[in-house]
Structure formats: C-alpha cells, structure tokens
N, C-alpha and C. Protein backbone atom coordinates (compact mmCIF):
# COMPACT_ATOMS: atom_id res chain seq x y z
N MET A 1 0.83 -1.20 0.00
CA MET A 1 0.00 0.00 0.00
C MET A 1 0.87 1.26 0.00
N LYS A 2 1.91 1.27 0.86
CA LYS A 2 2.78 2.43 0.96
C LYS A 2 3.53 2.65 -0.36
N LYS A 3 3.97 1.54 -0.99
CA LYS A 3 4.70 1.64 -2.25
C LYS A 3 3.79 2.20 -3.35
N LYS A 4 2.52 1.77 -3.36
CA LYS A 4 1.58 2.25 -4.36
C LYS A 4 1.29 3.74 -4.15
N LEU A 5 1.17 4.16 -2.89
CA LEU A 5 0.94 5.57 -2.58
C LEU A 5 2.13 6.42 -3.02
N LEU A 6 3.34 5.94 -2.76
CA LEU A 6 4.54 6.67 -3.21
C LEU A 6 4.60 6.75 -4.72
N HIS A 7 4.19 5.70 -5.40
CA HIS A 7 4.16 5.70 -6.86
C HIS A 7 3.17 6.75 -7.37
N ILE A 8 2.00 6.81 -6.76
CA ILE A 8 0.98 7.79 -7.17
C ILE A 8 1.49 9.21 -6.89
N ILE A 9 2.11 9.42 -5.74
CA ILE A 9 2.67 10.73 -5.41
C ILE A 9 3.74 11.12 -6.43
N GLY A 10 4.57 10.15 -6.83
CA GLY A 10 5.59 10.41 -7.84
C GLY A 10 4.99 10.83 -9.17
N ILE A 11 3.93 10.16 -9.56
CA ILE A 11 3.25 10.51 -10.82
C ILE A 11 2.64 11.90 -10.72
N ILE A 12 1.99 12.20 -9.61
CA ILE A 12 1.38 13.54 -9.42
C ILE A 12 2.46 14.61 -9.43
N PHE A 13 3.58 14.35 -8.76
CA PHE A 13 4.68 15.31 -8.73
C PHE A 13 5.25 15.52 -10.13
N SER A 14 5.43 14.44 -10.89
CA SER A 14 5.95 14.54 -12.25
C SER A 14 5.01 15.33 -13.14
N LEU A 15 3.73 15.05 -13.04
CA LEU A 15 2.75 15.81 -13.83
C LEU A 15 2.71 17.28 -13.41
N SER A 16 2.86 17.53 -12.12
CA SER A 16 2.92 18.92 -11.64
C SER A 16 4.11 19.66 -12.24
N LEU A 17 5.25 18.99 -12.30
CA LEU A 17 6.44 19.60 -12.92
C LEU A 17 6.21 19.87 -14.40
N LEU A 18 5.56 18.94 -15.09
CA LEU A 18 5.26 19.13 -16.50
C LEU A 18 4.33 20.31 -16.70
N ILE A 19 3.30 20.40 -15.89
CA ILE A 19 2.36 21.52 -15.98
C ILE A 19 3.07 22.83 -15.67
N ALA A 20 3.93 22.83 -14.65
CA ALA A 20 4.68 24.04 -14.31
C ALA A 20 5.59 24.45 -15.46
N ALA A 21 6.25 23.47 -16.09
CA ALA A 21 7.13 23.78 -17.22
C ALA A 21 6.34 24.37 -18.38
N LEU A 22 5.19 23.78 -18.68
CA LEU A 22 4.35 24.31 -19.76
C LEU A 22 3.85 25.71 -19.44
N TRP A 23 3.51 25.96 -18.18
CA TRP A 23 3.06 27.28 -17.77
C TRP A 23 4.18 28.30 -17.93
N VAL A 24 5.39 27.93 -17.51
CA VAL A 24 6.54 28.84 -17.64
C VAL A 24 6.80 29.16 -19.11
N ILE A 25 6.76 28.14 -19.96
CA ILE A 25 6.96 28.35 -21.40
C ILE A 25 5.88 29.28 -21.94
N HIS A 26 4.63 29.02 -21.58
CA HIS A 26 3.53 29.88 -22.04
C HIS A 26 3.72 31.32 -21.55
N TYR A 27 4.06 31.48 -20.28
CA TYR A 27 4.24 32.81 -19.70
C TYR A 27 5.38 33.56 -20.39
N GLU A 28 6.50 32.87 -20.63
CA GLU A 28 7.66 33.52 -21.24
C GLU A 28 7.43 33.87 -22.71
N LEU A 29 6.61 33.11 -23.39
CA LEU A 29 6.40 33.32 -24.83
C LEU A 29 5.12 34.08 -25.17
N LYS A 30 4.36 34.50 -24.16
CA LYS A 30 3.05 35.11 -24.45
C LYS A 30 3.14 36.40 -25.24
N GLU A 31 4.25 37.13 -25.16
CA GLU A 31 4.36 38.40 -25.88
C GLU A 31 4.84 38.22 -27.32
N TYR A 32 5.15 36.98 -27.71
CA TYR A 32 5.63 36.72 -29.07
C TYR A 32 4.53 36.11 -29.92
N ASP A 33 4.49 36.53 -31.16
CA ASP A 33 3.53 35.99 -32.11
C ASP A 33 4.18 34.81 -32.83
N ILE A 34 3.47 33.70 -32.95
CA ILE A 34 4.02 32.49 -33.57
C ILE A 34 4.43 32.74 -35.01
N HIS A 35 3.68 33.58 -35.73
CA HIS A 35 4.01 33.88 -37.12
C HIS A 35 5.32 34.66 -37.21
N ASP A 36 5.55 35.56 -36.25
CA ASP A 36 6.79 36.32 -36.21
C ASP A 36 7.98 35.39 -35.94
N ILE A 37 7.78 34.41 -35.08
CA ILE A 37 8.85 33.45 -34.78
C ILE A 37 9.22 32.66 -36.03
N PHE A 38 8.20 32.14 -36.74
CA PHE A 38 8.47 31.39 -37.96
C PHE A 38 9.10 32.26 -39.03
N TYR A 39 8.66 33.51 -39.14
CA TYR A 39 9.24 34.45 -40.10
C TYR A 39 10.73 34.63 -39.82
N ARG A 40 11.06 34.84 -38.56
CA ARG A 40 12.48 35.05 -38.20
C ARG A 40 13.30 33.77 -38.39
N LEU A 41 12.71 32.62 -38.13
CA LEU A 41 13.43 31.36 -38.36
C LEU A 41 13.73 31.17 -39.85
N LYS A 42 12.79 31.54 -40.71
CA LYS A 42 12.99 31.42 -42.15
C LYS A 42 14.10 32.34 -42.64
N ARG A 43 14.31 33.46 -41.95
CA ARG A 43 15.33 34.42 -42.35
C ARG A 43 16.73 34.01 -41.91
N LEU A 44 16.83 33.05 -41.00
CA LEU A 44 18.14 32.58 -40.56
C LEU A 44 18.83 31.82 -41.69
N GLN A 45 20.12 31.96 -41.76
CA GLN A 45 20.88 31.20 -42.75
C GLN A 45 20.82 29.72 -42.35
N SER A 46 20.74 28.87 -43.33
CA SER A 46 20.64 27.43 -43.07
C SER A 46 21.84 26.93 -42.27
N LEU A 47 23.02 27.42 -42.60
CA LEU A 47 24.22 26.99 -41.90
C LEU A 47 24.16 27.38 -40.42
N SER A 48 23.71 28.59 -40.13
CA SER A 48 23.60 29.05 -38.75
C SER A 48 22.62 28.19 -37.96
N LEU A 49 21.49 27.91 -38.56
CA LEU A 49 20.48 27.08 -37.90
C LEU A 49 21.01 25.66 -37.69
N PHE A 50 21.68 25.12 -38.69
CA PHE A 50 22.25 23.78 -38.58
C PHE A 50 23.30 23.73 -37.47
N LEU A 51 24.18 24.72 -37.44
CA LEU A 51 25.22 24.76 -36.40
C LEU A 51 24.60 24.90 -35.00
N ALA A 52 23.56 25.71 -34.88
CA ALA A 52 22.90 25.87 -33.59
C ALA A 52 22.30 24.55 -33.12
N VAL A 53 21.65 23.84 -34.00
CA VAL A 53 21.05 22.54 -33.64
C VAL A 53 22.14 21.54 -33.29
N MET A 54 23.20 21.48 -34.09
CA MET A 54 24.27 20.52 -33.84
C MET A 54 25.01 20.81 -32.53
N LEU A 55 25.25 22.08 -32.24
CA LEU A 55 25.91 22.43 -30.98
C LEU A 55 25.01 22.12 -29.77
N THR A 56 23.71 22.28 -29.95
CA THR A 56 22.77 21.92 -28.88
C THR A 56 22.80 20.41 -28.64
N VAL A 57 22.77 19.64 -29.71
CA VAL A 57 22.84 18.18 -29.59
C VAL A 57 24.16 17.77 -28.93
N LEU A 58 25.26 18.38 -29.36
CA LEU A 58 26.56 18.09 -28.77
C LEU A 58 26.59 18.43 -27.28
N SER A 59 26.02 19.58 -26.93
CA SER A 59 25.99 20.00 -25.53
C SER A 59 25.23 19.01 -24.66
N TYR A 60 24.04 18.63 -25.08
CA TYR A 60 23.26 17.68 -24.29
C TYR A 60 23.92 16.30 -24.28
N SER A 61 24.59 15.93 -25.37
CA SER A 61 25.31 14.65 -25.39
C SER A 61 26.45 14.66 -24.38
N LEU A 62 27.17 15.77 -24.31
CA LEU A 62 28.25 15.88 -23.35
C LEU A 62 27.73 15.88 -21.92
N MET A 63 26.55 16.45 -21.70
CA MET A 63 26.00 16.45 -20.35
C MET A 63 25.63 15.05 -19.87
N THR A 64 25.36 14.12 -20.80
CA THR A 64 25.08 12.75 -20.37
C THR A 64 26.31 12.11 -19.74
N VAL A 65 27.48 12.65 -20.06
CA VAL A 65 28.72 12.12 -19.48
C VAL A 65 28.75 12.37 -17.97
N TYR A 66 28.16 13.49 -17.51
CA TYR A 66 28.10 13.75 -16.06
C TYR A 66 27.42 12.59 -15.34
N ASP A 67 26.27 12.18 -15.86
CA ASP A 67 25.54 11.08 -15.22
C ASP A 67 26.31 9.77 -15.33
N THR A 68 26.91 9.54 -16.49
CA THR A 68 27.69 8.32 -16.68
C THR A 68 28.83 8.25 -15.67
N LEU A 69 29.56 9.34 -15.52
CA LEU A 69 30.66 9.38 -14.55
C LEU A 69 30.14 9.24 -13.12
N ALA A 70 29.01 9.89 -12.83
CA ALA A 70 28.44 9.80 -11.48
C ALA A 70 28.06 8.36 -11.14
N LEU A 71 27.46 7.67 -12.08
CA LEU A 71 27.06 6.28 -11.84
C LEU A 71 28.27 5.37 -11.68
N ARG A 72 29.33 5.66 -12.42
CA ARG A 72 30.57 4.90 -12.21
C ARG A 72 31.16 5.21 -10.84
N TYR A 73 31.09 6.46 -10.46
CA TYR A 73 31.65 6.90 -9.18
C TYR A 73 30.98 6.19 -8.00
N ILE A 74 29.67 6.00 -8.10
CA ILE A 74 28.95 5.33 -7.01
C ILE A 74 28.91 3.81 -7.21
N HIS A 75 29.60 3.31 -8.22
CA HIS A 75 29.69 1.88 -8.52
C HIS A 75 28.33 1.26 -8.81
N HIS A 76 27.52 1.98 -9.59
CA HIS A 76 26.22 1.46 -10.02
C HIS A 76 26.00 1.84 -11.49
N PRO A 77 26.83 1.28 -12.37
CA PRO A 77 26.68 1.65 -13.79
C PRO A 77 25.38 1.11 -14.38
N LEU A 78 24.82 1.89 -15.28
CA LEU A 78 23.63 1.48 -16.04
C LEU A 78 24.01 1.48 -17.52
N LYS A 79 23.15 0.90 -18.33
CA LYS A 79 23.36 0.98 -19.77
C LYS A 79 23.32 2.45 -20.18
N TYR A 80 24.17 2.80 -21.14
CA TYR A 80 24.27 4.20 -21.54
C TYR A 80 22.93 4.75 -22.03
N GLY A 81 22.12 3.95 -22.68
CA GLY A 81 20.82 4.41 -23.18
C GLY A 81 19.93 4.92 -22.06
N ARG A 82 19.88 4.18 -20.97
CA ARG A 82 19.08 4.61 -19.81
C ARG A 82 19.66 5.87 -19.18
N THR A 83 20.98 5.87 -19.03
CA THR A 83 21.64 7.03 -18.44
C THR A 83 21.40 8.26 -19.29
N ALA A 84 21.51 8.10 -20.61
CA ALA A 84 21.31 9.23 -21.52
C ALA A 84 19.88 9.76 -21.45
N ILE A 85 18.91 8.87 -21.35
CA ILE A 85 17.51 9.31 -21.25
C ILE A 85 17.30 10.12 -19.97
N ALA A 86 17.74 9.58 -18.85
CA ALA A 86 17.56 10.28 -17.57
C ALA A 86 18.28 11.61 -17.58
N SER A 87 19.49 11.63 -18.08
CA SER A 87 20.28 12.85 -18.12
C SER A 87 19.64 13.88 -19.04
N PHE A 88 19.27 13.46 -20.24
CA PHE A 88 18.69 14.39 -21.21
C PHE A 88 17.41 15.02 -20.69
N ILE A 89 16.53 14.20 -20.16
CA ILE A 89 15.25 14.72 -19.67
C ILE A 89 15.48 15.67 -18.49
N SER A 90 16.31 15.26 -17.54
CA SER A 90 16.51 16.10 -16.36
C SER A 90 17.21 17.41 -16.71
N TYR A 91 18.21 17.36 -17.60
CA TYR A 91 18.88 18.60 -18.00
C TYR A 91 17.98 19.48 -18.85
N SER A 92 17.14 18.87 -19.69
CA SER A 92 16.21 19.66 -20.49
C SER A 92 15.29 20.47 -19.60
N ILE A 93 14.80 19.84 -18.55
CA ILE A 93 13.90 20.53 -17.64
C ILE A 93 14.67 21.54 -16.79
N SER A 94 15.77 21.11 -16.18
CA SER A 94 16.48 22.01 -15.26
C SER A 94 17.13 23.17 -16.00
N ASN A 95 17.62 22.96 -17.22
CA ASN A 95 18.22 24.07 -17.97
C ASN A 95 17.18 25.11 -18.39
N ASN A 96 15.94 24.69 -18.52
CA ASN A 96 14.90 25.62 -18.93
C ASN A 96 14.14 26.22 -17.76
N MET A 97 14.02 25.46 -16.68
CA MET A 97 13.30 25.96 -15.51
C MET A 97 14.25 26.49 -14.44
N GLY A 98 15.50 26.00 -14.45
CA GLY A 98 16.45 26.38 -13.42
C GLY A 98 16.29 25.52 -12.18
N LEU A 99 17.13 25.78 -11.20
CA LEU A 99 17.08 25.07 -9.93
C LEU A 99 17.11 23.55 -10.10
N LEU A 100 18.30 23.03 -10.39
CA LEU A 100 18.49 21.60 -10.64
C LEU A 100 17.84 20.74 -9.56
N ILE A 101 17.99 21.13 -8.31
CA ILE A 101 17.47 20.31 -7.22
C ILE A 101 15.95 20.19 -7.29
N LEU A 102 15.27 21.27 -7.68
CA LEU A 102 13.82 21.25 -7.71
C LEU A 102 13.24 20.75 -9.03
N SER A 103 14.01 20.79 -10.10
CA SER A 103 13.44 20.41 -11.39
C SER A 103 14.08 19.15 -11.98
N GLY A 104 15.39 19.06 -11.99
CA GLY A 104 16.05 17.90 -12.59
C GLY A 104 16.16 16.71 -11.66
N ALA A 105 16.34 16.97 -10.38
CA ALA A 105 16.52 15.88 -9.42
C ALA A 105 15.29 14.97 -9.32
N PRO A 106 14.07 15.50 -9.29
CA PRO A 106 12.91 14.60 -9.24
C PRO A 106 12.80 13.70 -10.47
N VAL A 107 13.21 14.21 -11.62
CA VAL A 107 13.19 13.38 -12.83
C VAL A 107 14.20 12.24 -12.68
N ARG A 108 15.39 12.60 -12.22
CA ARG A 108 16.40 11.55 -11.99
C ARG A 108 15.90 10.54 -10.96
N TYR A 109 15.29 11.04 -9.90
CA TYR A 109 14.79 10.12 -8.86
C TYR A 109 13.77 9.15 -9.45
N ARG A 110 12.85 9.68 -10.21
CA ARG A 110 11.78 8.85 -10.79
C ARG A 110 12.36 7.77 -11.69
N LEU A 111 13.28 8.15 -12.56
CA LEU A 111 13.83 7.18 -13.50
C LEU A 111 14.84 6.23 -12.84
N TYR A 112 15.79 6.80 -12.11
CA TYR A 112 16.83 5.95 -11.52
C TYR A 112 16.28 5.01 -10.45
N SER A 113 15.27 5.44 -9.71
CA SER A 113 14.70 4.54 -8.70
C SER A 113 14.00 3.37 -9.39
N ALA A 114 13.39 3.63 -10.53
CA ALA A 114 12.75 2.54 -11.28
C ALA A 114 13.78 1.56 -11.83
N TRP A 115 15.02 2.03 -11.99
CA TRP A 115 16.09 1.18 -12.51
C TRP A 115 16.98 0.62 -11.42
N GLY A 116 16.53 0.70 -10.15
CA GLY A 116 17.20 0.00 -9.08
C GLY A 116 18.14 0.81 -8.20
N LEU A 117 18.25 2.10 -8.39
CA LEU A 117 19.12 2.90 -7.53
C LEU A 117 18.37 3.29 -6.26
N THR A 118 19.09 3.38 -5.16
CA THR A 118 18.49 3.82 -3.90
C THR A 118 18.43 5.34 -3.88
N ALA A 119 17.68 5.88 -2.93
CA ALA A 119 17.57 7.33 -2.79
C ALA A 119 18.93 7.96 -2.50
N VAL A 120 19.75 7.28 -1.70
CA VAL A 120 21.09 7.80 -1.39
C VAL A 120 21.96 7.81 -2.64
N GLU A 121 21.90 6.75 -3.43
CA GLU A 121 22.68 6.72 -4.67
C GLU A 121 22.25 7.82 -5.63
N ILE A 122 20.95 8.04 -5.72
CA ILE A 122 20.44 9.09 -6.61
C ILE A 122 20.87 10.47 -6.11
N ALA A 123 20.84 10.66 -4.81
CA ALA A 123 21.31 11.93 -4.24
C ALA A 123 22.79 12.14 -4.57
N ASN A 124 23.58 11.07 -4.49
CA ASN A 124 25.00 11.16 -4.86
C ASN A 124 25.17 11.52 -6.33
N VAL A 125 24.34 10.98 -7.19
CA VAL A 125 24.40 11.31 -8.62
C VAL A 125 24.09 12.79 -8.82
N VAL A 126 23.04 13.28 -8.17
CA VAL A 126 22.64 14.69 -8.30
C VAL A 126 23.76 15.61 -7.82
N VAL A 127 24.33 15.29 -6.66
CA VAL A 127 25.42 16.11 -6.12
C VAL A 127 26.63 16.06 -7.05
N PHE A 128 26.99 14.87 -7.51
CA PHE A 128 28.13 14.72 -8.42
C PHE A 128 27.91 15.55 -9.68
N CYS A 129 26.73 15.44 -10.28
CA CYS A 129 26.44 16.19 -11.52
C CYS A 129 26.46 17.69 -11.26
N SER A 130 25.89 18.12 -10.15
CA SER A 130 25.87 19.56 -9.83
C SER A 130 27.28 20.09 -9.62
N LEU A 131 28.08 19.37 -8.83
CA LEU A 131 29.45 19.82 -8.57
C LEU A 131 30.29 19.80 -9.85
N SER A 132 30.08 18.80 -10.68
CA SER A 132 30.83 18.72 -11.94
C SER A 132 30.45 19.88 -12.87
N LEU A 133 29.18 20.20 -12.91
CA LEU A 133 28.73 21.32 -13.73
C LEU A 133 29.36 22.62 -13.24
N TRP A 134 29.36 22.83 -11.93
CA TRP A 134 29.95 24.05 -11.38
C TRP A 134 31.46 24.07 -11.53
N ALA A 135 32.09 22.90 -11.46
CA ALA A 135 33.53 22.84 -11.72
C ALA A 135 33.82 23.27 -13.15
N GLY A 136 32.95 22.88 -14.07
CA GLY A 136 33.10 23.32 -15.46
C GLY A 136 32.93 24.83 -15.59
N PHE A 137 31.92 25.38 -14.90
CA PHE A 137 31.73 26.84 -14.92
C PHE A 137 32.96 27.56 -14.36
N PHE A 138 33.46 27.06 -13.23
CA PHE A 138 34.64 27.69 -12.62
C PHE A 138 35.87 27.57 -13.53
N THR A 139 36.03 26.42 -14.17
CA THR A 139 37.17 26.24 -15.07
C THR A 139 37.08 27.20 -16.26
N LEU A 140 35.91 27.27 -16.87
CA LEU A 140 35.72 28.17 -18.01
C LEU A 140 35.88 29.62 -17.58
N GLY A 141 35.20 30.00 -16.50
CA GLY A 141 35.29 31.38 -16.01
C GLY A 141 36.70 31.74 -15.59
N GLY A 142 37.36 30.84 -14.87
CA GLY A 142 38.73 31.10 -14.44
C GLY A 142 39.67 31.27 -15.61
N SER A 143 39.50 30.43 -16.63
CA SER A 143 40.35 30.54 -17.82
C SER A 143 40.12 31.87 -18.54
N VAL A 144 38.85 32.24 -18.71
CA VAL A 144 38.54 33.51 -19.37
C VAL A 144 39.09 34.68 -18.56
N PHE A 145 38.95 34.63 -17.24
CA PHE A 145 39.44 35.72 -16.40
C PHE A 145 40.96 35.85 -16.45
N LEU A 146 41.66 34.74 -16.68
CA LEU A 146 43.11 34.81 -16.80
C LEU A 146 43.55 35.25 -18.19
N ILE A 147 42.87 34.76 -19.21
CA ILE A 147 43.25 35.09 -20.59
C ILE A 147 42.88 36.52 -20.95
N GLU A 148 41.70 36.95 -20.54
CA GLU A 148 41.20 38.29 -20.86
C GLU A 148 40.68 38.95 -19.59
N PRO A 149 41.60 39.36 -18.71
CA PRO A 149 41.15 39.90 -17.41
C PRO A 149 40.47 41.27 -17.56
N LEU A 150 39.22 41.30 -17.20
CA LEU A 150 38.46 42.54 -17.22
C LEU A 150 38.87 43.43 -16.04
N ILE A 151 38.77 44.70 -16.24
CA ILE A 151 39.05 45.65 -15.17
C ILE A 151 37.77 45.81 -14.36
N ILE A 152 37.89 45.70 -13.05
CA ILE A 152 36.73 45.88 -12.17
C ILE A 152 36.49 47.38 -12.03
N PRO A 153 35.25 47.83 -12.30
CA PRO A 153 34.96 49.26 -12.20
C PRO A 153 35.23 49.79 -10.79
N SER A 154 35.63 51.04 -10.71
CA SER A 154 35.93 51.65 -9.41
C SER A 154 34.68 51.79 -8.55
N THR A 155 33.52 51.73 -9.16
CA THR A 155 32.27 51.84 -8.38
C THR A 155 32.00 50.57 -7.58
N VAL A 156 32.67 49.48 -7.95
CA VAL A 156 32.51 48.22 -7.22
C VAL A 156 33.57 48.18 -6.12
N SER A 157 33.10 48.01 -4.92
CA SER A 157 34.01 47.97 -3.77
C SER A 157 34.73 46.62 -3.75
N SER A 158 36.02 46.64 -4.10
CA SER A 158 36.80 45.41 -4.15
C SER A 158 38.27 45.72 -3.96
N ARG A 159 38.97 44.76 -3.38
CA ARG A 159 40.42 44.91 -3.24
C ARG A 159 41.14 44.62 -4.55
N PHE A 160 40.44 43.98 -5.46
CA PHE A 160 41.04 43.61 -6.73
C PHE A 160 40.78 44.70 -7.77
N THR A 161 41.73 44.87 -8.68
CA THR A 161 41.53 45.83 -9.77
C THR A 161 41.12 45.11 -11.05
N SER A 162 41.41 43.81 -11.13
CA SER A 162 40.97 43.02 -12.28
C SER A 162 40.45 41.68 -11.76
N VAL A 163 39.89 40.92 -12.68
CA VAL A 163 39.31 39.63 -12.30
C VAL A 163 40.34 38.50 -12.37
N ARG A 164 41.59 38.81 -12.64
CA ARG A 164 42.63 37.78 -12.74
C ARG A 164 42.72 36.95 -11.45
N ALA A 165 42.72 37.59 -10.29
CA ALA A 165 42.80 36.86 -9.02
C ALA A 165 41.57 35.96 -8.83
N ILE A 166 40.43 36.44 -9.25
CA ILE A 166 39.21 35.62 -9.16
C ILE A 166 39.35 34.41 -10.08
N GLY A 167 39.95 34.61 -11.24
CA GLY A 167 40.20 33.50 -12.16
C GLY A 167 41.08 32.44 -11.54
N ILE A 168 42.12 32.87 -10.83
CA ILE A 168 43.00 31.91 -10.15
C ILE A 168 42.23 31.15 -9.08
N ILE A 169 41.41 31.86 -8.32
CA ILE A 169 40.59 31.20 -7.28
C ILE A 169 39.65 30.18 -7.92
N PHE A 170 39.01 30.55 -9.01
CA PHE A 170 38.10 29.63 -9.69
C PHE A 170 38.85 28.37 -10.15
N LEU A 171 40.02 28.55 -10.74
CA LEU A 171 40.79 27.41 -11.22
C LEU A 171 41.28 26.53 -10.06
N LEU A 172 41.62 27.14 -8.94
CA LEU A 172 42.02 26.37 -7.77
C LEU A 172 40.85 25.55 -7.22
N LEU A 173 39.65 26.15 -7.23
CA LEU A 173 38.46 25.40 -6.79
C LEU A 173 38.21 24.21 -7.70
N SER A 174 38.34 24.41 -9.00
CA SER A 174 38.15 23.30 -9.95
C SER A 174 39.19 22.21 -9.74
N ALA A 175 40.44 22.63 -9.57
CA ALA A 175 41.52 21.66 -9.34
C ALA A 175 41.29 20.89 -8.05
N GLY A 176 40.85 21.58 -7.02
CA GLY A 176 40.56 20.92 -5.74
C GLY A 176 39.45 19.90 -5.88
N TYR A 177 38.42 20.24 -6.62
CA TYR A 177 37.31 19.30 -6.85
C TYR A 177 37.80 18.06 -7.58
N ILE A 178 38.62 18.27 -8.61
CA ILE A 178 39.13 17.13 -9.37
C ILE A 178 40.00 16.25 -8.48
N MET A 179 40.85 16.87 -7.67
CA MET A 179 41.73 16.09 -6.78
C MET A 179 40.91 15.30 -5.76
N LEU A 180 39.83 15.87 -5.26
CA LEU A 180 38.99 15.16 -4.28
C LEU A 180 38.18 14.04 -4.95
N SER A 181 37.92 14.17 -6.24
CA SER A 181 37.11 13.17 -6.94
C SER A 181 37.90 11.94 -7.34
N VAL A 182 39.20 12.09 -7.43
CA VAL A 182 40.03 10.98 -7.92
C VAL A 182 40.27 9.95 -6.85
C-alpha cells in the first residue's frame, strides 16, 4: 500500500512539474507571435540554424557524461541508453526551468529509482552532476578571467583591480574538486 501511494505521489509530482514547465513556457512566450517566430526562423541562414542545432545536440550529449561518470563513481553503472535518457530529460527541464534540485533531481529520482538505484545513490548522482557542472563553470570562467582579465569598475568595492585573481581562485576550486574526486 505504501509503495503504491509513493508511486501515485511520484506521478502527481511529475505531472505537476510538466504543468509548471508548460506554464513557464507559455508565460515567457506570451508576448511573441508564432508567425513572427516562424518568419524570423525562415530568415536565418541554413548553416547558422544547422550549427545551432548541432551544438545543442553536442551540448546535451556531453551532459550525459556527467551522469555516466556519477554512476561509475557510485559503482552502479547502467546501460548508456538509460543514463542518456535520464540525463537528457533532467537537464532539459532544469536548464529551462532552473534550480536543478527542484526540477532535474525529481526526474532523476523517478527514473533511476525505477532502474534500481536507492535514494542515497540518486542523491549522490545529483550532487556529483551539480558539482561537476559548477567545476566546469569555474574552469571556463577562471580561464577567461586569466586570458582576458576585465578591469573591475571603481564603483565596485573590491580589493582587486581586475578579475585575474578571481580566475586563479576559480581554477584552484576546480583543481581541488578534481583532486577530491580521484
């Protein structure tokens, strides 16, 4: 009985997230006319549109590696097809709605629990993916801050005059994360 109730709650929660996502999409797009969107899409160069689609596919494909690595890290590997489905769906929702814990994590929980992972293992996957994503942000940001250090405006109260020191801190955080993960 308890398992059936949890299953029903999971379905209701999943449907609630879907409805919330559709509402957000509707709210964000309400000021745009569908004909104007199609008109502007037709005006795009085919190569630009193709590259945008291919880079999006590449990006989501690379994000499935986070889940694959997380599952290896917790010693519970799944077939790549299942991992890719869970990763793609959760990142699609969380990248569009934001707040990974509130939007992507329930999707992972629903799918991974059905495939035999415990709640603790799923929590470890979510934390691993979140930390890996932020390590990537810090690595990219730190590299950009070192290569092209912006000058911090004098109106901003800071001991630093450029973002170079922040770039070093970001890279040290990423290096520390990698060292702790190995």
